């Protein structure tokens, strides 16, 4: 409830005249309790769920835009769509509506306000950006978990009953999924709380985006086409088309998580016919630009943390100076380790196949009754001879041809545009340390800047005083670092699991060999095949000469497999 009896009292309290919108808001909500105002959320969601899909219903029934339909063979009648709407409304009344009443105390607890002043346009845009980023990342992992065997069979299969989605099917899901996906939606407003109007705008935009994504139509004129990394209807339609077996296109709004974690798929007819390898030379040209981007992000973060905030605090004396000294010392240590690891990945050759390399074969020791050229080309996890037709040479086990680098890479994991290099046998350790130190660095920065970040959303009554320019730089730096911290964390966890199984990204996600990798020798030996045996060097992006001599796996040519380890036992 607004604590001012009249508009004049509100103007005196704010020290200025109310805007037209603030006057309208005052006239409407001045006599209503905060709970009454919050209950409008139910009405807003009802209107969005009911009205937003109607244009797509009209398009489906008239067939006027058939050329933009993603799955043109699938036709929905009005009765089909009305049946879906009834199911959604049942779910809405029993789960969504009830949830709004139950969550009111949490709205009060996090500090979402409904009084005056109303938020500025800049404040609303900034908060919406934060909400979309947080929701998108969190939703990605929940959605990915729902596609595990248990999650899909027990919960997510309900949403996938529509293999060709329609607008009304956007919120069509199991009640448990509605509750789970409500967490990412509320997490952003809980971290950066604002006005109830911003909250209403957020849930409305999020639901309308989901309805468009599930519309079944890919219109070229939609404004979302201009949003960077936006997935859209065609991107998500493929996910529904594949159904329960889908292990790709989990994106909620943006596609960067799918790209980073290797779960994005090109799916349109044009994309299927498009040969991405024709443009690999363009990726090479981006090399120096990506390095400059990384250094630019680091430099901007350095300015926001050191120059704008904690550097001046060193001169204040007392506890503030001690805290600033600890933050800056930890920041600079991690920065040194991050840059050392990063440039080690950039400049270190991941490992190429030696010229003229040939596998040692038992057949070469035989009487020559079988032709050498008749050997089968196998995958990276087998002991069958493998031949690269692009390099015109044999490939060692676990090596793959990189079309960006134009050669075969030993124990290739992936080609990383951020390090402008392949990640292979000789620089995989440096890459993992780069992820590790990046996560620690961005986490330290995000935690350190969080108190100043909150000032951006206050009404100027905070004890923290910073200039507008420093505040803007802090806001951007915090958003960048929290985004990178969350993204890198998932990537780091994935690679830790791969190291524990002695598998590469290619082997795990293309060959599906991670759980039963023949090179899985146990966690201790798997770890040593990446980080070496000298514990003093585990957190440094280099190896000792002794490890390089004693462990051929570090050089990427020879790998011990479980079958080879079991041979002495078989001979007893």
Coordinates of C-alpha atoms in Angstrom, one line a residue:
X1 CA 0.0 0.0 0.0
X2 CA 1.3 3.5 -0.9
X3 CA 2.0 5.3 2.4
X4 CA 0.8 8.7 1.1
X5 CA -2.8 9.9 1.4
X6 CA -2.7 12.3 -1.6
X7 CA -0.7 12.9 -4.7
X8 CA 0.5 16.2 -3.2
X9 CA 1.9 14.3 -0.2
X10 CA 3.6 11.8 -2.5
X11 CA 5.2 14.7 -4.5
X12 CA 6.5 16.3 -1.3
X13 CA 8.0 13.0 -0.2
X14 CA 9.7 12.4 -3.5
X15 CA 10.8 16.0 -3.9
X16 CA 9.3 16.3 -7.3
X17 CA 6.1 16.2 -9.2
X18 CA 4.8 12.7 -10.1
X19 CA 4.9 11.6 -13.7
X20 CA 1.7 10.8 -15.5
X21 CA 2.3 7.1 -15.0
X22 CA 3.0 7.6 -11.3
X23 CA -0.2 9.6 -10.9
X24 CA -2.2 6.8 -12.6
X25 CA -0.5 4.2 -10.5
X26 CA -1.2 6.2 -7.3
X27 CA -4.9 6.6 -8.2
X28 CA -5.3 2.9 -8.8
X29 CA -3.2 1.3 -6.0
X30 CA -3.1 3.8 -3.2
X31 CA -6.0 2.1 -1.3
X32 CA -5.0 -1.4 -2.2
X33 CA -2.9 -3.6 0.0
X34 CA 0.4 -5.1 -1.2
X35 CA -1.2 -8.5 -1.3
X36 CA -4.1 -7.2 -3.4
X37 CA -1.7 -5.7 -5.8
X38 CA 0.4 -8.8 -6.0
X39 CA -2.7 -10.9 -6.8
X40 CA -2.9 -9.1 -10.1
X41 CA -0.1 -11.5 -11.2
X42 CA -2.7 -14.2 -11.5
X43 CA -4.8 -12.1 -13.8
X44 CA -1.8 -11.1 -16.0
X45 CA -0.7 -14.7 -16.4
X46 CA -4.3 -15.8 -17.3
X47 CA -4.5 -13.1 -20.0
X48 CA -1.1 -14.0 -21.4
X49 CA -1.9 -17.7 -21.5
X50 CA -5.3 -17.0 -23.1
X51 CA -4.7 -14.2 -25.5
X52 CA -1.0 -14.4 -26.7
X53 CA -1.5 -17.7 -28.6
X54 CA -4.6 -16.5 -30.4
X55 CA -2.7 -15.0 -33.5
X56 CA -1.1 -18.4 -34.0
X57 CA -4.5 -20.1 -33.7
X58 CA -5.7 -17.8 -36.5
X59 CA -2.7 -18.5 -38.7
X60 CA -3.1 -22.2 -38.2
X61 CA -6.8 -22.3 -39.0
X62 CA -6.6 -20.0 -42.1
X63 CA -3.4 -21.5 -43.6
X64 CA -2.4 -18.1 -44.9
X65 CA 1.2 -18.4 -43.8
X66 CA 1.7 -22.1 -44.6
X67 CA 5.1 -21.4 -46.1
X68 CA 6.4 -20.3 -42.7
X69 CA 5.2 -23.4 -40.9
X70 CA 8.1 -25.5 -39.6
X71 CA 6.3 -28.9 -39.8
X72 CA 3.8 -28.3 -42.7
X73 CA 2.5 -31.9 -42.7
X74 CA 1.1 -31.5 -39.1
X75 CA -2.4 -29.9 -39.0
X76 CA -4.3 -28.9 -35.9
X77 CA -8.0 -28.4 -35.8
X78 CA -9.7 -25.9 -33.6
X79 CA -10.9 -28.7 -31.3
X80 CA -7.3 -29.9 -30.9
X81 CA -6.1 -26.5 -29.8
X82 CA -9.1 -25.9 -27.5
X83 CA -8.5 -29.2 -25.8
X84 CA -4.9 -28.2 -25.2
X85 CA -6.1 -24.8 -23.8
X86 CA -8.5 -26.6 -21.4
X87 CA -5.7 -28.7 -20.1
X88 CA -3.5 -25.7 -19.6
X89 CA -6.3 -23.8 -17.7
X90 CA -6.7 -26.8 -15.4
X91 CA -3.0 -26.7 -14.7
X92 CA -3.2 -22.9 -14.3
X93 CA -6.0 -23.0 -11.7
X94 CA -4.6 -25.9 -9.7
X95 CA -0.9 -25.1 -9.8
X96 CA 0.1 -21.7 -11.2
X97 CA -2.7 -19.8 -9.5
X98 CA -2.2 -21.5 -6.2
X99 CA 1.5 -21.0 -6.4
X100 CA 1.0 -17.2 -6.7
X101 CA -0.8 -17.1 -3.3
X102 CA 1.7 -19.3 -1.6
X103 CA 4.7 -17.3 -2.8
X104 CA 3.5 -13.9 -1.6
X105 CA 5.7 -14.1 1.6
X106 CA 8.8 -14.7 -0.6
X107 CA 7.9 -11.6 -2.7
X108 CA 7.9 -9.6 0.5
X109 CA 11.1 -11.2 1.8
X110 CA 13.2 -10.5 -1.4
X111 CA 12.0 -6.9 -1.5
X112 CA 9.9 -6.5 -4.6
X113 CA 8.0 -3.3 -4.0
X114 CA 4.8 -1.8 -5.3
X115 CA 4.9 1.8 -4.1
X116 CA 6.5 5.0 -5.5
X117 CA 8.6 6.0 -7.3
X118 CA 8.1 3.8 -10.4
X119 CA 11.2 2.4 -12.0
X120 CA 12.9 4.3 -14.8
X121 CA 13.1 2.8 -18.2
X122 CA 16.8 2.2 -17.8
X123 CA 16.3 0.4 -14.5
X124 CA 13.7 -1.9 -16.0
X125 CA 15.8 -2.7 -19.0
X126 CA 18.8 -3.5 -16.9
X127 CA 16.8 -5.7 -14.6
X128 CA 15.1 -7.6 -17.5
X129 CA 18.5 -8.3 -19.0
X130 CA 19.7 -9.8 -15.7
X131 CA 16.5 -11.8 -15.3
X132 CA 16.7 -13.3 -18.8
X133 CA 20.3 -14.3 -18.4
X134 CA 19.8 -15.9 -15.0
X135 CA 16.6 -17.7 -16.1
X136 CA 18.2 -18.9 -19.4
X137 CA 21.2 -20.4 -17.7
X138 CA 19.3 -22.1 -14.9
X139 CA 16.5 -23.3 -17.1
X140 CA 19.1 -24.9 -19.5
X141 CA 20.4 -27.2 -16.8
X142 CA 16.9 -28.1 -15.4
X143 CA 15.7 -28.8 -18.9
X144 CA 18.8 -30.9 -19.6
X145 CA 18.2 -32.9 -16.4
X146 CA 14.6 -33.5 -17.4
X147 CA 15.9 -35.3 -20.5
X148 CA 17.7 -37.9 -18.4
X149 CA 15.8 -41.3 -18.4
X150 CA 14.1 -40.8 -15.0
X151 CA 13.3 -37.1 -15.5
X152 CA 11.8 -37.7 -19.0
X153 CA 9.7 -40.7 -18.2
X154 CA 8.3 -39.4 -14.9
X155 CA 7.9 -35.7 -15.7
X156 CA 9.0 -34.2 -19.0
X157 CA 7.3 -36.6 -21.4
X158 CA 4.0 -34.8 -20.8
X159 CA 5.3 -31.6 -22.4
X160 CA 6.7 -33.7 -25.3
X161 CA 3.3 -35.1 -26.2
X162 CA 3.2 -32.4 -28.8
X163 CA 6.0 -33.3 -31.3
X164 CA 4.9 -30.4 -33.4
X165 CA 4.2 -27.7 -30.8
X166 CA 1.5 -25.0 -30.9
X167 CA 1.3 -21.8 -28.9
X168 CA -1.1 -23.2 -26.3
X169 CA 1.3 -26.1 -25.6
X170 CA 3.9 -23.7 -24.2
X171 CA 2.8 -24.1 -20.6
X172 CA 1.4 -27.6 -21.2
X173 CA 3.5 -29.8 -18.8
X174 CA 3.5 -32.0 -15.7
X175 CA 2.7 -30.1 -12.5
X176 CA 6.2 -31.0 -11.1
X177 CA 7.8 -29.4 -14.2
X178 CA 5.8 -26.2 -13.7
X179 CA 7.1 -26.0 -10.1
X180 CA 10.7 -26.8 -11.2
X181 CA 10.8 -24.2 -14.0
X182 CA 9.2 -21.6 -11.7
X183 CA 12.6 -21.5 -9.9
X184 CA 14.6 -20.0 -12.8
X185 CA 11.7 -17.5 -13.4
X186 CA 11.8 -16.2 -9.8
X187 CA 15.5 -16.5 -9.3
X188 CA 16.4 -13.3 -11.2
X189 CA 13.9 -11.0 -9.3
X190 CA 15.1 -12.6 -6.1
X191 CA 18.7 -11.7 -6.8
X192 CA 18.0 -8.2 -8.2
X193 CA 14.6 -7.2 -6.9
X194 CA 12.7 -4.3 -8.4
X195 CA 9.2 -2.9 -8.7
X196 CA 6.2 -5.2 -9.1
X197 CA 5.6 -3.6 -12.6
X198 CA 9.0 -4.9 -13.7
X199 CA 8.1 -8.3 -12.3
X200 CA 4.9 -8.3 -14.3
X201 CA 6.6 -7.2 -17.4
X202 CA 9.2 -9.9 -16.9
X203 CA 6.8 -12.8 -16.5
X204 CA 4.7 -11.5 -19.4
X205 CA 7.7 -11.2 -21.8
X206 CA 9.0 -14.6 -20.7
X207 CA 5.7 -16.4 -21.3
X208 CA 5.1 -14.6 -24.7
X209 CA 8.6 -15.6 -25.8
X210 CA 7.9 -19.2 -24.8
X211 CA 4.6 -19.1 -26.7
X212 CA 6.4 -17.8 -29.8
X213 CA 9.0 -20.5 -29.5
X214 CA 6.3 -23.1 -29.4
X215 CA 4.2 -21.5 -32.1
X216 CA 5.3 -23.9 -34.9
X217 CA 5.9 -21.0 -37.2
X218 CA 9.2 -19.2 -38.1
X219 CA 8.3 -15.7 -39.3
X220 CA 11.2 -13.8 -40.8
X221 CA 9.9 -10.4 -39.6
X222 CA 9.6 -11.2 -35.9
X223 CA 11.5 -8.7 -33.8
X224 CA 13.3 -11.5 -31.8
X225 CA 15.3 -12.2 -35.0
X226 CA 17.4 -9.1 -34.0
X227 CA 18.2 -10.5 -30.6
X228 CA 21.8 -12.0 -30.4
X229 CA 22.0 -15.7 -29.7
X230 CA 18.2 -16.0 -29.8
X231 CA 16.9 -19.6 -30.4
X232 CA 13.4 -19.1 -31.8
X233 CA 10.7 -21.4 -33.0
X234 CA 12.7 -23.3 -35.5
X235 CA 15.5 -24.1 -33.1
X236 CA 13.1 -25.4 -30.4
X237 CA 10.8 -27.1 -32.8
X238 CA 13.6 -29.6 -33.7
X239 CA 13.9 -30.4 -30.0
X240 CA 10.2 -31.4 -29.9
X241 CA 10.4 -33.2 -33.2
X242 CA 13.1 -35.5 -31.9
X243 CA 11.2 -36.0 -28.6
X244 CA 12.5 -38.0 -25.7
X245 CA 15.7 -39.0 -27.5
X246 CA 16.7 -35.4 -27.9
X247 CA 20.0 -34.4 -26.4
X248 CA 20.2 -31.0 -28.1
X249 CA 18.6 -27.6 -28.3
X250 CA 17.8 -27.2 -24.6
X251 CA 18.0 -23.4 -24.8
X252 CA 15.3 -21.5 -23.0
X253 CA 15.8 -18.2 -24.8
X254 CA 19.4 -17.9 -25.9
X255 CA 21.6 -20.5 -27.6
X256 CA 24.9 -19.7 -26.0
X257 CA 24.6 -22.5 -23.4
X258 CA 23.9 -25.1 -26.1
X259 CA 26.9 -23.7 -28.1
X260 CA 29.2 -23.8 -25.1
X261 CA 28.2 -27.2 -23.9
X262 CA 28.0 -28.8 -27.4
X263 CA 24.3 -29.4 -27.5
X264 CA 23.3 -27.1 -30.3
X265 CA 22.0 -28.6 -33.6
X266 CA 21.4 -27.0 -37.0
X267 CA 18.0 -28.2 -38.1
X268 CA 16.3 -26.3 -41.0
X269 CA 16.5 -27.7 -44.5
X270 CA 18.7 -24.8 -45.4
X271 CA 20.9 -25.5 -42.4
X272 CA 21.1 -29.2 -43.2
X273 CA 22.3 -28.4 -46.7
X274 CA 24.8 -25.8 -45.4
X275 CA 28.3 -27.1 -45.1
X276 CA 29.8 -25.4 -42.1
X277 CA 33.3 -26.5 -43.0
X278 CA 33.3 -24.2 -46.0
X279 CA 33.5 -21.4 -43.5
X280 CA 36.3 -22.8 -41.3
X281 CA 38.8 -20.4 -42.8
X282 CA 36.7 -17.5 -41.5
X283 CA 37.1 -18.9 -38.0
X284 CA 40.9 -18.8 -38.4
X285 CA 40.6 -15.1 -39.3
X286 CA 38.8 -14.5 -36.0
X287 CA 41.8 -15.6 -34.1
X288 CA 43.4 -12.3 -33.0
X289 CA 40.0 -10.7 -32.6
X290 CA 38.9 -13.3 -30.0
X291 CA 42.1 -12.9 -28.1
X292 CA 41.5 -9.1 -28.0
X293 CA 37.9 -9.8 -26.8
X294 CA 39.2 -11.9 -23.9
X295 CA 41.8 -9.3 -23.0
X296 CA 39.2 -6.5 -23.4
X297 CA 36.8 -8.3 -20.9
X298 CA 39.7 -8.8 -18.5
X299 CA 40.7 -5.1 -18.9
X300 CA 37.2 -3.9 -18.3
X301 CA 36.9 -6.1 -15.2
X302 CA 40.2 -4.8 -13.9
X303 CA 39.0 -1.2 -14.2
X304 CA 35.7 -1.9 -12.5
X305 CA 37.2 -3.8 -9.6
X306 CA 40.6 -2.2 -9.1
X307 CA 40.4 1.3 -10.4
X308 CA 36.8 2.2 -9.7
X309 CA 36.1 0.3 -6.4
X310 CA 38.8 -1.4 -4.4
X311 CA 41.9 0.6 -5.4
X312 CA 40.6 3.8 -3.8
X313 CA 39.5 1.8 -0.7
X314 CA 43.2 1.1 0.0
X315 CA 43.6 4.8 1.0
X316 CA 40.7 4.8 3.5
X317 CA 42.5 3.0 6.3
X318 CA 41.1 0.7 8.8
X319 CA 39.0 -2.4 8.0
X320 CA 38.1 -1.2 4.6
X321 CA 41.7 -1.0 3.5
X322 CA 42.4 -4.5 4.9
X323 CA 39.4 -5.9 3.0
X324 CA 40.5 -4.2 -0.2
X325 CA 44.0 -5.5 0.2
X326 CA 42.8 -9.1 0.6
X327 CA 40.5 -8.8 -2.4
X328 CA 43.1 -7.2 -4.6
X329 CA 45.8 -9.7 -3.6
X330 CA 43.5 -12.7 -4.4
X331 CA 42.3 -11.1 -7.6
X332 CA 45.8 -10.4 -8.9
X333 CA 47.0 -13.9 -8.0
X334 CA 44.1 -15.5 -9.9
X335 CA 44.6 -13.1 -12.8
X336 CA 48.2 -14.2 -13.2
X337 CA 47.3 -17.9 -13.1
X338 CA 44.4 -17.3 -15.5
X339 CA 46.5 -15.4 -18.1
X340 CA 49.4 -18.0 -17.8
X341 CA 46.9 -20.9 -18.4
X342 CA 45.1 -19.0 -21.2
X343 CA 48.2 -18.2 -23.2
X344 CA 49.6 -21.7 -22.6
X345 CA 46.5 -23.0 -24.4
X346 CA 46.8 -20.4 -27.1
X347 CA 50.5 -20.9 -28.0
X348 CA 50.9 -24.6 -27.2
X349 CA 50.6 -27.0 -30.1
X350 CA 47.8 -29.5 -29.1
X351 CA 49.8 -32.2 -30.9
X352 CA 49.8 -33.3 -34.5
X353 CA 50.4 -36.7 -36.1
X354 CA 54.1 -37.2 -36.9
X355 CA 54.8 -37.3 -40.6
X356 CA 54.8 -40.9 -41.9
X357 CA 53.3 -42.3 -38.7
X358 CA 52.0 -45.8 -39.1
X359 CA 50.4 -48.1 -36.5
X360 CA 52.2 -51.3 -35.5
X361 CA 50.0 -54.2 -36.7
X362 CA 50.2 -57.9 -36.1
X363 CA 49.3 -58.3 -39.8
X364 CA 52.6 -56.8 -40.8
X365 CA 54.3 -59.7 -39.0
X366 CA 52.2 -62.4 -40.7
X367 CA 52.8 -64.2 -44.0
X368 CA 51.2 -61.3 -46.0
X369 CA 48.1 -63.4 -46.9
X370 CA 45.9 -60.3 -46.2
X371 CA 46.3 -56.9 -47.9
X372 CA 47.3 -54.0 -45.6
X373 CA 45.0 -51.6 -47.5
X374 CA 41.9 -53.7 -46.7
X375 CA 41.9 -52.9 -43.0
X376 CA 38.7 -51.3 -41.7
X377 CA 38.7 -47.7 -40.6
X378 CA 37.4 -47.6 -37.0
X379 CA 36.4 -45.0 -34.4
X380 CA 38.6 -43.4 -31.9
X381 CA 37.8 -45.8 -29.1
X382 CA 38.7 -48.9 -31.0
X383 CA 42.0 -50.6 -31.9
X384 CA 41.1 -50.8 -35.6
X385 CA 43.4 -48.8 -37.9
X386 CA 42.0 -45.4 -38.7
X387 CA 42.8 -43.4 -41.8
X388 CA 42.2 -39.7 -42.5
X389 CA 41.2 -39.1 -46.1
X390 CA 41.7 -35.4 -45.8
X391 CA 45.3 -35.6 -44.5
X392 CA 46.0 -38.8 -46.5
X393 CA 47.6 -40.5 -43.5
X394 CA 46.9 -42.9 -40.7
X395 CA 45.5 -41.6 -37.4
X396 CA 46.6 -42.7 -34.0
X397 CA 43.9 -43.7 -31.5
X398 CA 41.8 -40.9 -30.2
X399 CA 42.9 -38.4 -32.8
X400 CA 40.5 -36.5 -35.0
X401 CA 40.7 -34.2 -38.0
X402 CA 40.1 -30.5 -37.2
X403 CA 38.6 -28.7 -40.2
X404 CA 39.5 -25.3 -38.7
X405 CA 43.2 -26.2 -38.1
X406 CA 43.3 -28.3 -41.3
X407 CA 45.1 -31.3 -39.7
X408 CA 44.6 -34.3 -37.4
X409 CA 45.0 -33.5 -33.7
X410 CA 46.2 -36.0 -31.1
X411 CA 43.5 -36.8 -28.5
X412 CA 41.4 -34.0 -29.8
X413 CA 38.8 -32.7 -27.4
X414 CA 37.3 -29.8 -29.4
X415 CA 38.3 -26.6 -31.3
X416 CA 37.8 -23.6 -29.0
X417 CA 37.2 -20.2 -30.6
X418 CA 38.1 -18.5 -27.3
X419 CA 41.6 -19.8 -27.3
X420 CA 41.9 -19.8 -31.1
X421 CA 43.4 -23.3 -31.0
X422 CA 42.4 -26.9 -30.8
X423 CA 42.4 -28.5 -27.4
X424 CA 44.3 -31.7 -27.6
X425 CA 46.7 -34.0 -25.8
X426 CA 49.5 -31.4 -25.2
X427 CA 47.4 -28.4 -24.0
X428 CA 44.3 -30.1 -22.4
X429 CA 45.7 -29.6 -18.9
X430 CA 46.3 -25.9 -19.6
X431 CA 42.7 -25.6 -20.9
X432 CA 41.3 -27.2 -17.7
X433 CA 43.4 -24.9 -15.6
X434 CA 42.2 -22.0 -17.6
X435 CA 38.6 -23.0 -16.9
X436 CA 39.4 -23.5 -13.2
X437 CA 41.1 -20.1 -12.7
X438 CA 38.5 -18.4 -14.8
X439 CA 35.7 -19.7 -12.6
X440 CA 37.6 -18.7 -9.4
X441 CA 38.4 -15.3 -10.8
X442 CA 34.9 -14.4 -12.1
X443 CA 33.4 -15.7 -8.8
X444 CA 35.7 -13.5 -6.7
X445 CA 34.9 -10.5 -8.9
X446 CA 31.1 -11.1 -8.8
X447 CA 31.1 -11.5 -5.0
X448 CA 33.3 -8.5 -4.6
X449 CA 31.2 -6.2 -6.8
X450 CA 27.8 -7.5 -5.6
X451 CA 27.4 -4.8 -2.8
X452 CA 28.0 -2.1 -5.4
X453 CA 25.8 -3.9 -7.9
X454 CA 22.9 -3.7 -5.5
X455 CA 23.3 0.1 -5.3
X456 CA 22.2 0.3 -8.9
X457 CA 18.7 -0.7 -7.9
X458 CA 18.4 1.4 -4.7
X459 CA 16.9 4.8 -4.4
X460 CA 20.1 6.4 -3.4
X461 CA 19.9 5.6 0.3
X462 CA 22.8 3.2 0.4
X463 CA 26.0 3.7 2.3
X464 CA 28.1 2.9 -0.8
X465 CA 28.9 6.0 -2.7
X466 CA 30.2 5.7 -6.3
X467 CA 30.1 7.9 -9.3
X468 CA 27.6 7.2 -12.1
X469 CA 30.3 6.1 -14.5
X470 CA 31.8 3.7 -11.9
X471 CA 28.4 2.4 -11.1
X472 CA 27.6 1.7 -14.7
X473 CA 31.0 0.0 -15.2
X474 CA 30.4 -2.1 -12.0
X475 CA 27.0 -3.1 -13.2
X476 CA 28.3 -4.3 -16.6
X477 CA 31.3 -6.0 -15.0
X478 CA 29.1 -7.9 -12.5
X479 CA 26.7 -9.1 -15.2
X480 CA 29.7 -10.3 -17.4
X481 CA 31.5 -12.0 -14.5
X482 CA 28.4 -13.8 -13.0
X483 CA 27.5 -15.0 -16.5
X484 CA 30.9 -16.3 -17.2
X485 CA 31.2 -17.9 -13.7
X486 CA 27.9 -19.8 -14.2
X487 CA 28.8 -20.8 -17.7
X488 CA 32.3 -21.9 -16.9
X489 CA 31.1 -23.8 -13.9
X490 CA 29.0 -26.1 -15.9
X491 CA 31.7 -26.5 -18.5
X492 CA 34.3 -27.3 -15.8
X493 CA 32.0 -29.9 -14.1
X494 CA 31.5 -31.6 -17.5
X495 CA 35.3 -31.8 -18.1
X496 CA 36.0 -33.1 -14.6
X497 CA 33.6 -35.9 -15.3
X498 CA 35.3 -36.6 -18.6
X499 CA 38.7 -36.7 -16.9
X500 CA 37.4 -39.1 -14.3
X501 CA 36.3 -41.4 -17.1
X502 CA 39.4 -40.7 -19.4
X503 CA 37.2 -39.6 -22.3
X504 CA 37.2 -36.5 -24.6
X505 CA 34.3 -34.4 -25.5
X506 CA 34.2 -35.9 -29.0
X507 CA 34.2 -39.4 -27.6
X508 CA 31.5 -38.7 -25.0
X509 CA 29.0 -36.7 -27.2
X510 CA 29.6 -38.2 -30.6
X511 CA 30.7 -41.7 -30.0
X512 CA 28.9 -42.1 -26.6
X513 CA 31.9 -44.0 -25.2
X514 CA 32.4 -42.1 -21.9
X515 CA 30.7 -44.6 -19.6
X516 CA 32.5 -47.6 -21.1
X517 CA 35.7 -46.0 -22.4
X518 CA 38.4 -48.6 -23.1
X519 CA 40.9 -46.1 -21.7
X520 CA 39.2 -45.8 -18.4
X521 CA 41.9 -47.1 -16.0
X522 CA 40.4 -45.8 -12.8
X523 CA 40.1 -42.2 -11.5
X524 CA 43.7 -42.0 -10.2
X525 CA 45.4 -43.1 -13.4
X526 CA 42.9 -41.1 -15.5
X527 CA 43.8 -38.0 -13.6
X528 CA 47.5 -38.6 -13.9
X529 CA 47.2 -39.0 -17.7
X530 CA 46.1 -35.4 -17.9
X531 CA 47.8 -33.6 -15.0
X532 CA 50.9 -35.8 -14.5
X533 CA 52.2 -37.5 -11.3
X534 CA 54.1 -34.6 -9.8
X535 CA 51.6 -33.0 -7.3
X536 CA 53.6 -29.7 -7.2
X537 CA 52.7 -29.2 -10.9
X538 CA 49.1 -30.1 -10.8
X539 CA 47.9 -26.5 -10.7
X540 CA 50.6 -25.2 -13.1
X541 CA 50.1 -25.3 -16.9
X542 CA 53.3 -27.4 -17.5
X543 CA 54.7 -30.8 -16.9
X544 CA 58.0 -32.1 -15.5
X545 CA 60.5 -33.7 -17.9
X546 CA 60.3 -36.9 -15.8
X547 CA 56.5 -37.1 -16.4
X548 CA 56.8 -36.5 -20.1
X549 CA 59.4 -39.3 -20.4
X550 CA 57.5 -41.8 -18.2
X551 CA 54.0 -41.1 -19.4
X552 CA 53.5 -41.5 -23.2
X553 CA 49.8 -40.6 -22.8
X554 CA 50.9 -37.0 -22.1
X555 CA 52.3 -36.9 -25.7
X556 CA 49.1 -38.2 -27.2
X557 CA 50.4 -41.1 -29.2
X558 CA 50.2 -44.1 -26.9
X559 CA 47.4 -44.9 -24.5
X560 CA 47.0 -47.9 -22.2
X561 CA 43.6 -49.6 -22.4
X562 CA 41.9 -51.9 -20.0
X563 CA 42.3 -54.8 -22.5
X564 CA 46.1 -54.2 -22.6
X565 CA 46.3 -54.2 -18.8
X566 CA 44.4 -57.4 -18.6
X567 CA 46.7 -59.3 -21.0
X568 CA 49.2 -60.4 -18.3
X569 CA 46.3 -61.9 -16.3
X570 CA 45.0 -63.8 -19.4
X571 CA 48.4 -65.3 -20.0
X572 CA 48.6 -66.9 -16.5

